[in-house]
PDB file of C-alpha atoms in Angstrom:
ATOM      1  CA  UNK C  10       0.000   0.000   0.000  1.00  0.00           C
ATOM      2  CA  UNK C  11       2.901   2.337   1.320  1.00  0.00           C
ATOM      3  CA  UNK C  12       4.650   1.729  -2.511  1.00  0.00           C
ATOM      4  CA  UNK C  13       1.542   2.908  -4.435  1.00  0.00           C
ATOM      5  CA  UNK C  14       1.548   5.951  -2.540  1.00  0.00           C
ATOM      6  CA  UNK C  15       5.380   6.913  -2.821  1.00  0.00           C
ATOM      7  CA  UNK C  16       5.092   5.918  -6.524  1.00  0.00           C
ATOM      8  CA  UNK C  17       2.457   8.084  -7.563  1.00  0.00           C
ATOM      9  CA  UNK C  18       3.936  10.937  -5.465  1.00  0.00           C
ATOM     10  CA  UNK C  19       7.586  10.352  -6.835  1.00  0.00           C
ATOM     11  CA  UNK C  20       6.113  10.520 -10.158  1.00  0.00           C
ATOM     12  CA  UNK C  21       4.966  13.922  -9.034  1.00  0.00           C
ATOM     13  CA  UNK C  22       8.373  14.868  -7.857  1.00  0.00           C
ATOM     14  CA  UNK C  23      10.108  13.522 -11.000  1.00  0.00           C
ATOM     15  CA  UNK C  24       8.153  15.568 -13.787  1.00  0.00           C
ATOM     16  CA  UNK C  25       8.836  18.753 -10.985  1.00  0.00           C
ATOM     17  CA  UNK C  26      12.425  18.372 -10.677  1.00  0.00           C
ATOM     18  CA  UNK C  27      12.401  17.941 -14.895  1.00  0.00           C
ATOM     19  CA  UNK C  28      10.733  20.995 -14.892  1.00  0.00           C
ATOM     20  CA  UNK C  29      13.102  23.222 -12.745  1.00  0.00           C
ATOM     21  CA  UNK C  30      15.933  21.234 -14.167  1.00  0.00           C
ATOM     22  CA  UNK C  31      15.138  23.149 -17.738  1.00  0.00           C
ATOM     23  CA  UNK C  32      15.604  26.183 -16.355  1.00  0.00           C
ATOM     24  CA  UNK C  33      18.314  28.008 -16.437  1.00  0.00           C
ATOM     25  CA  UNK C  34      20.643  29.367 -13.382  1.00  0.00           C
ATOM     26  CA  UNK C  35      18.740  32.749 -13.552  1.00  0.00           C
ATOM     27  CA  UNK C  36      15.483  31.916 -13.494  1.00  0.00           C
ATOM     28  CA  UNK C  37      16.236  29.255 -10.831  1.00  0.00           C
ATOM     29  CA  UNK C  38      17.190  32.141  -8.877  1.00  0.00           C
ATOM     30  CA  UNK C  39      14.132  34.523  -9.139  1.00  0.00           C
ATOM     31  CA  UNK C  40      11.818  31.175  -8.677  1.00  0.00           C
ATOM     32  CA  UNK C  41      14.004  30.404  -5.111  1.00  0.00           C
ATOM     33  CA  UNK C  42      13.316  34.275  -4.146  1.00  0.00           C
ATOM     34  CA  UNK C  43       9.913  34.212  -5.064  1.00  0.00           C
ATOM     35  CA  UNK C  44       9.894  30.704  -3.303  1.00  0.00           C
ATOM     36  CA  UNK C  45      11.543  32.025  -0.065  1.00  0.00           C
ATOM     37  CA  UNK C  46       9.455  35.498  -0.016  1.00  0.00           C
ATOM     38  CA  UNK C  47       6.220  33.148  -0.078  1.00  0.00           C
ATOM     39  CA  UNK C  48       7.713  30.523   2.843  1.00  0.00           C
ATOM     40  CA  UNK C  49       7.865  33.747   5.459  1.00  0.00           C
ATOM     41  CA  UNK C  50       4.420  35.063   4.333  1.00  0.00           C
ATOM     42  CA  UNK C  51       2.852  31.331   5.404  1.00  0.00           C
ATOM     43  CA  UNK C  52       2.237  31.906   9.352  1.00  0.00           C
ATOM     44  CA  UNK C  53      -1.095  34.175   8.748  1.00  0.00           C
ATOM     45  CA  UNK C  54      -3.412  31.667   8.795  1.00  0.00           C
ATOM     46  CA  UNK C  55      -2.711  29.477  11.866  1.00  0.00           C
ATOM     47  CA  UNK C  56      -2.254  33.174  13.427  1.00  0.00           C
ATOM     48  CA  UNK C  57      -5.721  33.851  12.528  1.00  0.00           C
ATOM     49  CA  UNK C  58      -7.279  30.728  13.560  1.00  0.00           C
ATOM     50  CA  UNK C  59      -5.349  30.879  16.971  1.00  0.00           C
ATOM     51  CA  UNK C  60      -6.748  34.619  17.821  1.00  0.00           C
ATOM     52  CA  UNK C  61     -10.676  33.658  16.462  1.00  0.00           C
ATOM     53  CA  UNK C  62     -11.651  32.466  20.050  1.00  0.00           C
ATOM     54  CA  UNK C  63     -10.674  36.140  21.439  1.00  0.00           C
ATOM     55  CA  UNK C  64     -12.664  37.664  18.811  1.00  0.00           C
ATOM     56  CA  UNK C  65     -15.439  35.641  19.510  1.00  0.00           C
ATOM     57  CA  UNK C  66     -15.200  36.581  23.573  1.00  0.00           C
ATOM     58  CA  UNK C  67     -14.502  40.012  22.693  1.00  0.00           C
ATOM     59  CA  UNK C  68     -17.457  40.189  20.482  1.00  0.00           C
ATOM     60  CA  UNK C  69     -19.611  38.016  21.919  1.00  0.00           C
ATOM     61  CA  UNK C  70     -22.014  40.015  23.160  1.00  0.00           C
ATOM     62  CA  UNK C  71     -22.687  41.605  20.037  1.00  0.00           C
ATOM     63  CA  UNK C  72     -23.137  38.693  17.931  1.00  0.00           C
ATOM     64  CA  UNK C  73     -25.596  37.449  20.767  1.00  0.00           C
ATOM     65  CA  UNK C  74     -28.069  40.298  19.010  1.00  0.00           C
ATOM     66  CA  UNK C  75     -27.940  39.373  15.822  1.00  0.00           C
ATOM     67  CA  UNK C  76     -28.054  35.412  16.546  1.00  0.00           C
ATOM     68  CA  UNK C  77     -30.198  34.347  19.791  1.00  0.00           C
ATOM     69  CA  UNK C  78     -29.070  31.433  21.489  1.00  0.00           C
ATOM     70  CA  UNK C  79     -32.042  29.217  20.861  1.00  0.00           C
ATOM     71  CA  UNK C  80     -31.784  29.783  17.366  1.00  0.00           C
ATOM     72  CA  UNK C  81     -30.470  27.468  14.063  1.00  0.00           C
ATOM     73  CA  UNK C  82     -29.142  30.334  12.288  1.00  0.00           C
ATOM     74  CA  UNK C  83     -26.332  30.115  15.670  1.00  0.00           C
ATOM     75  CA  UNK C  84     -25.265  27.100  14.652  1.00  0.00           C
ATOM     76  CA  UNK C  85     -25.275  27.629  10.662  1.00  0.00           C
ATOM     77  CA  UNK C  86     -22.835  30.541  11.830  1.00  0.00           C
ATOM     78  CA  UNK C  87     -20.507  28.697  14.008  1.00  0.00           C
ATOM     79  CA  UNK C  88     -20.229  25.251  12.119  1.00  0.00           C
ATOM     80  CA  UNK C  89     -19.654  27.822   9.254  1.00  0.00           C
ATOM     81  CA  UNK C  90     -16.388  29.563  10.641  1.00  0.00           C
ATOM     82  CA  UNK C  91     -15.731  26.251  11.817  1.00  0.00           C
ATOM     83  CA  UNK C  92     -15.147  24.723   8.676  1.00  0.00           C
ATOM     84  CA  UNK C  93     -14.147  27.953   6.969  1.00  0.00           C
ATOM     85  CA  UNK C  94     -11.201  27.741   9.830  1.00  0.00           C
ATOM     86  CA  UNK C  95     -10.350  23.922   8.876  1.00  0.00           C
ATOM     87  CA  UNK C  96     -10.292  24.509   5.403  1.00  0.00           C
ATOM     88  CA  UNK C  97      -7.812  27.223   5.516  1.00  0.00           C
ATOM     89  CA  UNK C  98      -5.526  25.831   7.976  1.00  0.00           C
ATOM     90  CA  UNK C  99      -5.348  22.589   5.898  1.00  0.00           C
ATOM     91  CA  UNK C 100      -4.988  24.314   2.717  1.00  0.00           C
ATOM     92  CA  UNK C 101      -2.311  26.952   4.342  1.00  0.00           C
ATOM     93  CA  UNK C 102      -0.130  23.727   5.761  1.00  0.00           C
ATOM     94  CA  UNK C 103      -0.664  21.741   1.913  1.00  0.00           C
ATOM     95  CA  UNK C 104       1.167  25.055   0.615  1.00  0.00           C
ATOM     96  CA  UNK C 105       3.816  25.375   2.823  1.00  0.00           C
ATOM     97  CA  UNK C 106       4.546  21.658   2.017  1.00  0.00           C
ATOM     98  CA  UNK C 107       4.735  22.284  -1.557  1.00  0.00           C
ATOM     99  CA  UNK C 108       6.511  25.505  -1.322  1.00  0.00           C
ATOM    100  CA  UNK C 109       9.349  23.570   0.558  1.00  0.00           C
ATOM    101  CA  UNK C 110       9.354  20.796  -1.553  1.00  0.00           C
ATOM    102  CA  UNK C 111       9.581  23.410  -4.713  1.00  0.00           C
ATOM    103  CA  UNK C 112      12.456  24.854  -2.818  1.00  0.00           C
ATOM    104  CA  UNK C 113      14.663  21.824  -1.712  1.00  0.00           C
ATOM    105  CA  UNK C 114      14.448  20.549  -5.291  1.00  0.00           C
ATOM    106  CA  UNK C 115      15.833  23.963  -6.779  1.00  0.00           C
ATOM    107  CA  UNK C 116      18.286  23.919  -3.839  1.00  0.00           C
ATOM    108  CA  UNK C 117      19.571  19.946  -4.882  1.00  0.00           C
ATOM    109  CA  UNK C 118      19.582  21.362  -8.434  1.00  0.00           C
ATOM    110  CA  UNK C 119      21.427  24.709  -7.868  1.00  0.00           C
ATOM    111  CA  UNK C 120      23.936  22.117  -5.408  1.00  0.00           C
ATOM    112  CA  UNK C 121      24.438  19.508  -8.436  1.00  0.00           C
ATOM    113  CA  UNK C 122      25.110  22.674 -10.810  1.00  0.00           C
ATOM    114  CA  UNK C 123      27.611  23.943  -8.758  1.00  0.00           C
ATOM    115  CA  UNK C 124      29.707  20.688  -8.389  1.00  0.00           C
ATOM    116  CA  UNK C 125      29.334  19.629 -12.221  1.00  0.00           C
ATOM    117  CA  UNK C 126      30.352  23.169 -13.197  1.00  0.00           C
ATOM    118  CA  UNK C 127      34.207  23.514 -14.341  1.00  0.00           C
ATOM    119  CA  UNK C 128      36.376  25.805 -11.590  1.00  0.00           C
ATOM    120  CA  UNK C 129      38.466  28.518 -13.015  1.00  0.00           C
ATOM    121  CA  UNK C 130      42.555  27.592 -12.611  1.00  0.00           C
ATOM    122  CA  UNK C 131      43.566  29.802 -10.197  1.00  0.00           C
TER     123      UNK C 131
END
């Protein structure tokens, strides 16, 4: 079971590192930056998802106008952010993953580059 899963996602892997090994140096280089500038913007979402409970005790008292307690549209509202909080976390962590994977395979490309490349005599 454990092979059919590393196949298909080395198969994945393969046609990427194809795809960044046709690249030249250069653009290798802007992707990486671009790559890196995304990696330190990734911490918003569990940020936002960790602060939500204060929002909802700050505000609670508010939003107990606009949905009574004994009512459905309550829970429509709360399973709502619920899932709308799930969602993003999980799709937030699924980036990061791919923008790291996207990165070491530049990296191990940029790395077998460097060794292959002929050194000036000095």
């Amino acid at each position: 079971m454990l092979d059919a899963y590393f196949a298909k996602h080395s198969r994945f892997s393969m046609r990427l590192y194809r795809y960044y090994s046709e690249k030249s140096d250069e653009e290798l280089c802007f992707i990486r930056a671009h790559l890196i500038q995304e990696q330190h913007m990734l911490g918003n979402v569990p940020l936002l998802a960790s602060t939500m409970p204060i929002v909802f005790l700050i505000f609670g008292s508010q939003l107990g106008k606009y949905f009574p307690h004994d009512s459905l549209s309550w829970v429509i509202a709360a399973m709502v952010s619920i899932l709308i909080i799930v969602w993003s976390i999980n799709h937030n962590f699924r980036h990061k993953s791919r923008v790291h994977l996207d990165l070491y395979l530049i990296e191990e490309i940029q790395k077998a580059r460097s060794q292959n490349s002929p050194r000036p005599v000095q």
